[in-house]
Amino acid sequence: MDGQMQLEIIQIWPSSLFWTCEQPQSAHDCPQPCACPADSPLCPLGTSLVLDGCGCCKVCARQLGEPCSLLEPCDHHKALYCDYTVLSDTETAQEGQTCDLGGATFRSGESFQPSCKHHCVCMNGEIGCVPMCASDVRLPSPDCPYPHRIQIPGKCCEEWVCEQTSQDHNYQSVVASQETPSDNCIVQTTEWSKCSATCGMAISSRITNDNQRCQLERQTRICIVRPCNSQQEKEIKKCTRTPKAQEGIRFELSGCLSTRLYKPKFCGVCTDNRCCTPHTTITTEVEFFCPEGDVFTKKMMFIKTCSCHHDCPQDNDIFLVSYIAWRLIVNC
């Protein structure tokens, strides 16, 4: 939706653990025929847009403590369901697991800001955050040959400044540049960034102007370096690709499952304090099918080879996830 951030939970769960809102289906409660507004509603940050229990209209999912019904279902992305056992005229959402961070406890569905740079939400025991500061990359240009970010006193987010001479600043370099005679657009594309987490589901991004408007845009892809499994880390003694799983898995994104099974490869763990990260990867479109009937695709990284080195990724996992399963909340 234009002008609005949306949060999505990315999960890989066995199909037997796929939770949905359990709503009693009653035909007389559903309008016949369906009558929906022309435009989908704009939901608050962290609130999912779901199909109502009649299968008619997209509505903003009900959150913890809010009334719920067939036409106003709970947010199954947060493992909330309508509790019809409450002896009252108003049903309320059943509470999910709480989240603990820095000595503070947050209820499932509660939003908070641990710092000025991040806005977070607790979702059934998991904490996911979206950045409040822009993550754009400024490419060199004739009037700004050496752009770099600096921290301005009294301001939360870093800002771009220009210098006319190189000072060995750590800004991301352009790795591809070619001129397209047909439209006089000089195509510039950065490398994919490192995965935002060293284990579990995460995201990687890049900046490119390879589009019809020749305008810079940020592209993202889902990535998994390795599953968050301490036992696996003890068993892996060198940096190597783990064997493919004997059985394929389906990726799950906001309650939607990949239409096909995959056997992804992961990086191992180095035992000499070096980091083991993807060396060669490919990006593939993964198609997802939702219970509401929607179908969409997402770019996803698949590992081909890994390498051991001392250039370890910085702690850029802004999602603060205590991984029970492989989860992540992302800004799409």
Short mmCIF file of C-alpha atoms in Angstrom, two decimals:
data_model
loop_
_atom_site.label_atom_id
_atom_site.label_comp_id
_atom_site.label_asym_id
_atom_site.label_seq_id
_atom_site.Cartn_x
_atom_site.Cartn_y
_atom_site.Cartn_z
CA MET A 1 0.00 0.00 0.00
CA ASP A 2 1.28 3.44 -0.91
CA GLY A 3 2.89 5.51 1.82
CA GLN A 4 2.66 2.82 4.48
CA MET A 5 5.06 0.31 5.96
CA GLN A 6 3.86 -3.24 6.39
CA LEU A 7 5.37 -5.95 8.55
CA GLU A 8 5.44 -9.58 7.56
CA ILE A 9 6.59 -12.61 9.54
CA ILE A 10 8.77 -14.98 7.58
CA GLN A 11 8.62 -18.50 9.02
CA ILE A 12 9.58 -22.02 8.18
CA TRP A 13 7.33 -24.30 10.16
CA PRO A 14 6.25 -27.90 9.77
CA SER A 15 2.79 -27.92 8.25
CA SER A 16 1.38 -29.43 11.44
CA LEU A 17 2.29 -26.24 13.34
CA PHE A 18 0.63 -23.82 10.91
CA TRP A 19 -1.78 -21.82 13.09
CA THR A 20 -4.76 -19.93 11.75
CA CYS A 21 -7.67 -18.09 13.26
CA GLU A 22 -10.21 -20.65 14.30
CA GLN A 23 -13.51 -19.04 13.45
CA PRO A 24 -16.83 -20.93 13.38
CA GLN A 25 -18.28 -20.78 9.90
CA SER A 26 -21.91 -19.77 9.85
CA ALA A 27 -23.52 -19.12 6.48
CA HIS A 28 -26.21 -16.81 7.84
CA ASP A 29 -23.53 -14.44 9.19
CA CYS A 30 -22.04 -13.90 5.74
CA PRO A 31 -23.49 -11.30 3.35
CA GLN A 32 -24.83 -12.65 0.06
CA PRO A 33 -23.46 -11.60 -2.31
CA CYS A 34 -20.16 -10.19 -1.04
CA ALA A 35 -20.12 -6.39 -0.73
CA CYS A 36 -16.62 -4.97 -0.26
CA PRO A 37 -15.25 -1.41 -0.39
CA ALA A 38 -13.52 -0.43 -3.61
CA ASP A 39 -10.20 0.10 -1.81
CA SER A 40 -8.60 -2.13 0.80
CA PRO A 41 -8.37 -0.55 4.26
CA LEU A 42 -5.11 1.04 5.43
CA CYS A 43 -3.96 -0.94 8.46
CA PRO A 44 -1.77 0.44 11.30
CA LEU A 45 1.91 -0.48 11.41
CA GLY A 46 2.26 -4.14 12.39
CA THR A 47 -1.37 -5.05 11.63
CA SER A 48 -1.97 -7.64 8.94
CA LEU A 49 -4.42 -7.28 6.07
CA VAL A 50 -6.36 -10.57 5.93
CA LEU A 51 -9.43 -12.06 4.31
CA ASP A 52 -12.54 -12.15 6.51
CA GLY A 53 -14.05 -15.44 7.64
CA CYS A 54 -16.62 -15.34 4.84
CA GLY A 55 -13.91 -15.24 2.20
CA CYS A 56 -15.28 -11.95 0.90
CA CYS A 57 -13.32 -8.85 1.85
CA LYS A 58 -9.85 -7.86 3.00
CA VAL A 59 -9.96 -6.43 6.54
CA CYS A 60 -7.45 -5.31 9.16
CA ALA A 61 -6.87 -8.25 11.50
CA ARG A 62 -8.04 -7.84 15.08
CA GLN A 63 -5.29 -7.51 17.67
CA LEU A 64 -4.81 -8.63 21.25
CA GLY A 65 -7.77 -7.62 23.45
CA GLU A 66 -9.89 -6.34 20.55
CA PRO A 67 -13.36 -7.73 19.72
CA CYS A 68 -13.33 -10.40 17.03
CA SER A 69 -15.92 -12.19 14.93
CA LEU A 70 -16.42 -14.02 11.67
CA LEU A 71 -16.21 -10.74 9.75
CA GLU A 72 -13.38 -9.41 11.95
CA PRO A 73 -10.92 -12.31 12.34
CA CYS A 74 -7.86 -12.34 14.58
CA ASP A 75 -4.33 -11.84 13.30
CA HIS A 76 -3.27 -15.43 12.64
CA HIS A 77 0.21 -14.17 11.66
CA LYS A 78 0.68 -13.46 15.38
CA ALA A 79 -0.88 -16.79 16.42
CA LEU A 80 -3.97 -15.01 17.81
CA TYR A 81 -7.35 -16.69 17.64
CA CYS A 82 -10.86 -15.80 18.68
CA ASP A 83 -11.73 -17.17 22.13
CA TYR A 84 -15.43 -18.04 22.05
CA THR A 85 -15.31 -19.63 25.51
CA VAL A 86 -15.33 -16.23 27.24
CA LEU A 87 -18.71 -15.70 28.92
CA SER A 88 -19.47 -12.29 27.47
CA ASP A 89 -21.09 -10.77 24.43
CA THR A 90 -17.73 -9.64 23.08
CA GLU A 91 -15.08 -12.13 22.01
CA THR A 92 -11.44 -11.24 22.59
CA ALA A 93 -8.24 -12.46 21.04
CA GLN A 94 -6.36 -15.13 22.96
CA GLU A 95 -2.98 -13.80 24.12
CA GLY A 96 0.20 -15.20 22.57
CA GLN A 97 3.61 -15.51 24.21
CA THR A 98 5.22 -12.40 25.69
CA CYS A 99 8.63 -11.03 24.65
CA ASP A 100 11.52 -10.15 26.97
CA LEU A 101 14.10 -7.54 25.97
CA GLY A 102 16.56 -5.74 28.24
CA GLY A 103 14.64 -6.64 31.38
CA ALA A 104 11.32 -5.38 29.97
CA THR A 105 8.38 -7.64 29.10
CA PHE A 106 6.08 -6.89 26.16
CA ARG A 107 2.74 -8.50 25.36
CA SER A 108 2.15 -10.23 22.04
CA GLY A 109 1.01 -7.57 19.58
CA GLU A 110 2.52 -4.69 21.59
CA SER A 111 4.61 -2.09 19.72
CA PHE A 112 7.58 -0.25 21.23
CA GLN A 113 10.75 1.67 20.32
CA PRO A 114 13.97 0.38 21.96
CA SER A 115 15.83 3.27 20.32
CA CYS A 116 15.12 6.17 17.99
CA LYS A 117 16.39 4.09 15.06
CA HIS A 118 13.98 1.16 15.32
CA HIS A 119 10.26 0.51 15.74
CA CYS A 120 9.55 -2.97 17.07
CA VAL A 121 6.59 -5.23 17.72
CA CYS A 122 6.25 -8.39 19.82
CA MET A 123 4.65 -11.24 17.91
CA ASN A 124 3.97 -14.37 19.96
CA GLY A 125 7.35 -14.51 21.65
CA GLU A 126 9.34 -13.07 18.76
CA ILE A 127 10.55 -9.46 18.42
CA GLY A 128 10.73 -7.90 14.98
CA CYS A 129 11.83 -4.41 14.07
CA VAL A 130 11.85 -2.07 11.10
CA PRO A 131 14.40 0.75 10.77
CA MET A 132 13.21 4.32 11.24
CA CYS A 133 16.27 5.72 9.45
CA ALA A 134 16.65 5.64 5.68
CA SER A 135 18.88 2.85 4.37
CA ASP A 136 19.44 4.37 0.94
CA VAL A 137 22.79 4.31 -0.84
CA ARG A 138 24.01 7.47 -2.55
CA LEU A 139 26.06 6.76 -5.64
CA PRO A 140 28.95 9.02 -6.74
CA SER A 141 28.01 11.78 -9.19
CA PRO A 142 29.86 14.70 -10.82
CA ASP A 143 28.57 17.17 -8.21
CA CYS A 144 29.12 14.72 -5.32
CA PRO A 145 32.06 12.43 -6.18
CA TYR A 146 32.69 11.16 -2.63
CA PRO A 147 29.44 10.86 -0.66
CA HIS A 148 29.49 9.42 2.85
CA ARG A 149 27.35 9.33 5.97
CA ILE A 150 28.12 11.25 9.16
CA GLN A 151 26.44 11.44 12.55
CA ILE A 152 24.99 14.90 13.19
CA PRO A 153 25.02 15.92 16.88
CA GLY A 154 21.50 16.03 18.25
CA LYS A 155 20.05 13.94 15.41
CA CYS A 156 19.21 10.25 15.51
CA CYS A 157 19.89 9.20 11.92
CA GLU A 158 23.11 9.65 9.98
CA GLU A 159 22.99 12.04 7.03
CA TRP A 160 24.76 12.12 3.67
CA VAL A 161 27.45 14.74 3.04
CA CYS A 162 29.60 15.37 -0.03
CA GLU A 163 33.34 15.86 -0.31
CA GLN A 164 35.37 16.73 -3.39
CA THR A 165 38.37 14.52 -2.49
CA SER A 166 38.59 10.90 -1.45
CA GLN A 167 39.11 10.28 2.28
CA ASP A 168 38.80 6.48 2.32
CA HIS A 169 35.23 6.55 3.59
CA ASN A 170 33.38 3.27 3.96
CA TYR A 171 30.53 3.78 1.58
CA GLN A 172 29.34 0.99 -0.68
CA SER A 173 30.99 0.97 -4.07
CA VAL A 174 29.34 0.46 -7.39
CA VAL A 175 30.28 -2.88 -8.87
CA ALA A 176 28.50 -2.71 -12.18
CA SER A 177 28.27 0.16 -14.59
CA GLN A 178 27.34 0.10 -18.23
CA GLU A 179 25.77 2.52 -20.63
CA THR A 180 22.53 1.64 -22.33
CA PRO A 181 22.49 3.50 -25.64
CA SER A 182 18.78 2.96 -26.12
CA ASP A 183 17.78 5.27 -23.29
CA ASN A 184 21.10 6.96 -22.34
CA CYS A 185 20.85 5.44 -18.85
CA ILE A 186 24.11 4.47 -17.16
CA VAL A 187 23.10 1.35 -15.27
CA GLN A 188 24.58 1.21 -11.77
CA THR A 189 24.04 -1.71 -9.40
CA THR A 190 25.65 -2.46 -6.04
CA GLU A 191 26.48 -5.92 -4.77
CA TRP A 192 23.91 -7.70 -2.63
CA SER A 193 24.54 -6.81 1.00
CA LYS A 194 25.46 -9.47 3.52
CA CYS A 195 22.58 -11.35 5.09
CA SER A 196 21.17 -9.33 8.01
CA ALA A 197 21.47 -12.34 10.36
CA THR A 198 24.08 -15.10 10.63
CA CYS A 199 21.40 -17.73 11.20
CA GLY A 200 17.71 -18.08 10.46
CA MET A 201 15.64 -16.16 7.95
CA ALA A 202 16.91 -12.68 7.10
CA ILE A 203 17.11 -10.21 4.22
CA SER A 204 19.75 -8.91 1.85
CA SER A 205 19.46 -5.78 -0.28
CA ARG A 206 21.08 -3.86 -3.12
CA ILE A 207 20.64 -0.54 -4.91
CA THR A 208 20.13 -0.31 -8.66
CA ASN A 209 18.76 2.01 -11.32
CA ASP A 210 18.23 -0.83 -13.78
CA ASN A 211 14.59 -0.02 -14.43
CA GLN A 212 12.49 1.79 -17.02
CA ARG A 213 12.72 5.10 -15.13
CA CYS A 214 16.50 4.82 -14.59
CA GLN A 215 15.88 5.79 -10.96
CA LEU A 216 17.67 4.37 -7.93
CA GLU A 217 15.63 1.81 -6.05
CA ARG A 218 16.29 -0.66 -3.25
CA GLN A 219 15.73 -4.34 -4.01
CA THR A 220 15.52 -7.00 -1.30
CA ARG A 221 15.74 -10.76 -1.22
CA ILE A 222 15.18 -13.36 1.49
CA CYS A 223 18.31 -15.19 2.66
CA ILE A 224 19.25 -18.04 5.03
CA VAL A 225 22.95 -18.54 5.83
CA ARG A 226 22.29 -21.44 8.20
CA PRO A 227 19.48 -22.58 10.51
CA CYS A 228 19.66 -21.41 14.12
CA ASN A 229 20.51 -24.79 15.58
CA SER A 230 23.24 -24.95 18.22
CA GLN A 231 23.52 -28.74 17.89
CA GLN A 232 24.28 -28.39 14.19
CA GLU A 233 27.03 -25.87 14.94
CA LYS A 234 28.69 -28.37 17.30
CA GLU A 235 28.61 -31.10 14.69
CA ILE A 236 30.01 -29.03 11.80
CA LYS A 237 33.81 -28.84 12.14
CA LYS A 238 34.74 -26.95 9.00
CA CYS A 239 33.32 -24.49 6.52
CA THR A 240 31.39 -26.48 3.99
CA ARG A 241 27.97 -26.66 2.45
CA THR A 242 25.73 -28.93 4.46
CA PRO A 243 24.17 -31.79 2.51
CA LYS A 244 20.76 -31.22 1.09
CA ALA A 245 17.90 -32.31 3.29
CA GLN A 246 16.54 -35.74 2.52
CA GLU A 247 13.07 -34.24 2.35
CA GLY A 248 12.14 -30.92 0.78
CA ILE A 249 10.74 -28.05 2.83
CA ARG A 250 8.24 -25.33 2.05
CA PHE A 251 9.11 -21.74 2.93
CA GLU A 252 6.37 -19.88 4.81
CA LEU A 253 5.87 -16.14 4.55
CA SER A 254 3.08 -14.47 6.54
CA GLY A 255 1.01 -17.63 6.54
CA CYS A 256 1.58 -18.24 2.82
CA LEU A 257 3.45 -21.37 1.68
CA SER A 258 5.84 -21.77 -1.24
CA THR A 259 4.09 -23.62 -4.04
CA ARG A 260 6.98 -26.09 -4.42
CA LEU A 261 9.40 -27.92 -2.15
CA TYR A 262 13.05 -26.83 -1.82
CA LYS A 263 16.26 -28.43 -0.56
CA PRO A 264 18.44 -25.39 0.21
CA LYS A 265 22.14 -25.58 1.11
CA PHE A 266 23.61 -23.79 4.12
CA CYS A 267 27.07 -22.69 5.26
CA GLY A 268 28.85 -24.57 8.03
CA VAL A 269 30.71 -23.15 11.03
CA CYS A 270 34.47 -22.51 11.22
CA THR A 271 36.17 -23.66 14.44
CA ASP A 272 39.21 -21.33 14.24
CA ASN A 273 37.31 -18.06 14.96
CA ARG A 274 36.93 -17.31 11.26
CA CYS A 275 33.53 -16.59 9.75
CA CYS A 276 31.84 -18.91 7.29
CA THR A 277 29.67 -16.98 4.85
CA PRO A 278 28.18 -17.49 1.39
CA HIS A 279 30.76 -17.06 -1.38
CA THR A 280 28.69 -17.80 -4.48
CA THR A 281 24.92 -17.37 -4.53
CA ILE A 282 22.08 -17.13 -6.99
CA THR A 283 18.80 -15.25 -6.70
CA THR A 284 15.61 -17.07 -7.62
CA GLU A 285 11.95 -16.07 -7.60
CA VAL A 286 9.95 -18.16 -5.11
CA GLU A 287 6.19 -18.33 -5.58
CA PHE A 288 3.89 -18.33 -2.54
CA PHE A 289 0.23 -19.32 -2.27
CA CYS A 290 -1.94 -17.86 0.52
CA PRO A 291 -5.01 -19.39 2.22
CA GLU A 292 -6.99 -16.38 0.98
CA GLY A 293 -6.20 -17.40 -2.60
CA ASP A 294 -3.55 -14.75 -3.33
CA VAL A 295 -0.37 -15.73 -5.18
CA PHE A 296 2.84 -13.67 -5.12
CA THR A 297 6.58 -14.10 -5.65
CA LYS A 298 9.62 -13.06 -3.60
CA LYS A 299 13.30 -13.00 -4.51
CA MET A 300 15.32 -15.48 -2.46
CA MET A 301 19.03 -16.21 -2.15
CA PHE A 302 20.23 -19.79 -2.68
CA ILE A 303 23.78 -20.71 -1.64
CA LYS A 304 26.14 -22.45 -4.07
CA THR A 305 29.47 -22.21 -2.17
CA CYS A 306 30.73 -20.86 1.18
CA SER A 307 34.14 -19.62 2.38
CA CYS A 308 36.03 -19.08 5.66
CA HIS A 309 37.61 -15.67 6.29
CA HIS A 310 38.32 -13.03 8.96
CA ASP A 311 36.14 -10.30 7.40
CA CYS A 312 33.26 -11.14 9.70
CA PRO A 313 29.88 -9.47 9.19
CA GLN A 314 29.02 -6.71 11.64
CA ASP A 315 26.09 -7.16 13.97
CA ASN A 316 23.44 -5.78 11.64
CA ASP A 317 20.64 -8.09 12.73
CA ILE A 318 18.09 -5.40 13.58
CA PHE A 319 15.39 -7.97 14.12
CA LEU A 320 16.48 -9.02 17.64
CA VAL A 321 14.97 -12.47 17.20
CA SER A 322 15.35 -15.30 19.71
CA TYR A 323 14.89 -17.98 17.10
CA ILE A 324 12.53 -20.73 18.14
CA ALA A 325 11.84 -21.33 14.47
CA TRP A 326 13.38 -19.44 11.56
CA ARG A 327 11.48 -16.17 11.76
CA LEU A 328 11.85 -12.62 10.72
CA ILE A 329 9.73 -9.54 10.41
CA VAL A 330 10.57 -7.49 7.36
CA ASN A 331 9.56 -4.34 5.76
CA CYS A 332 8.20 -5.04 2.32
#
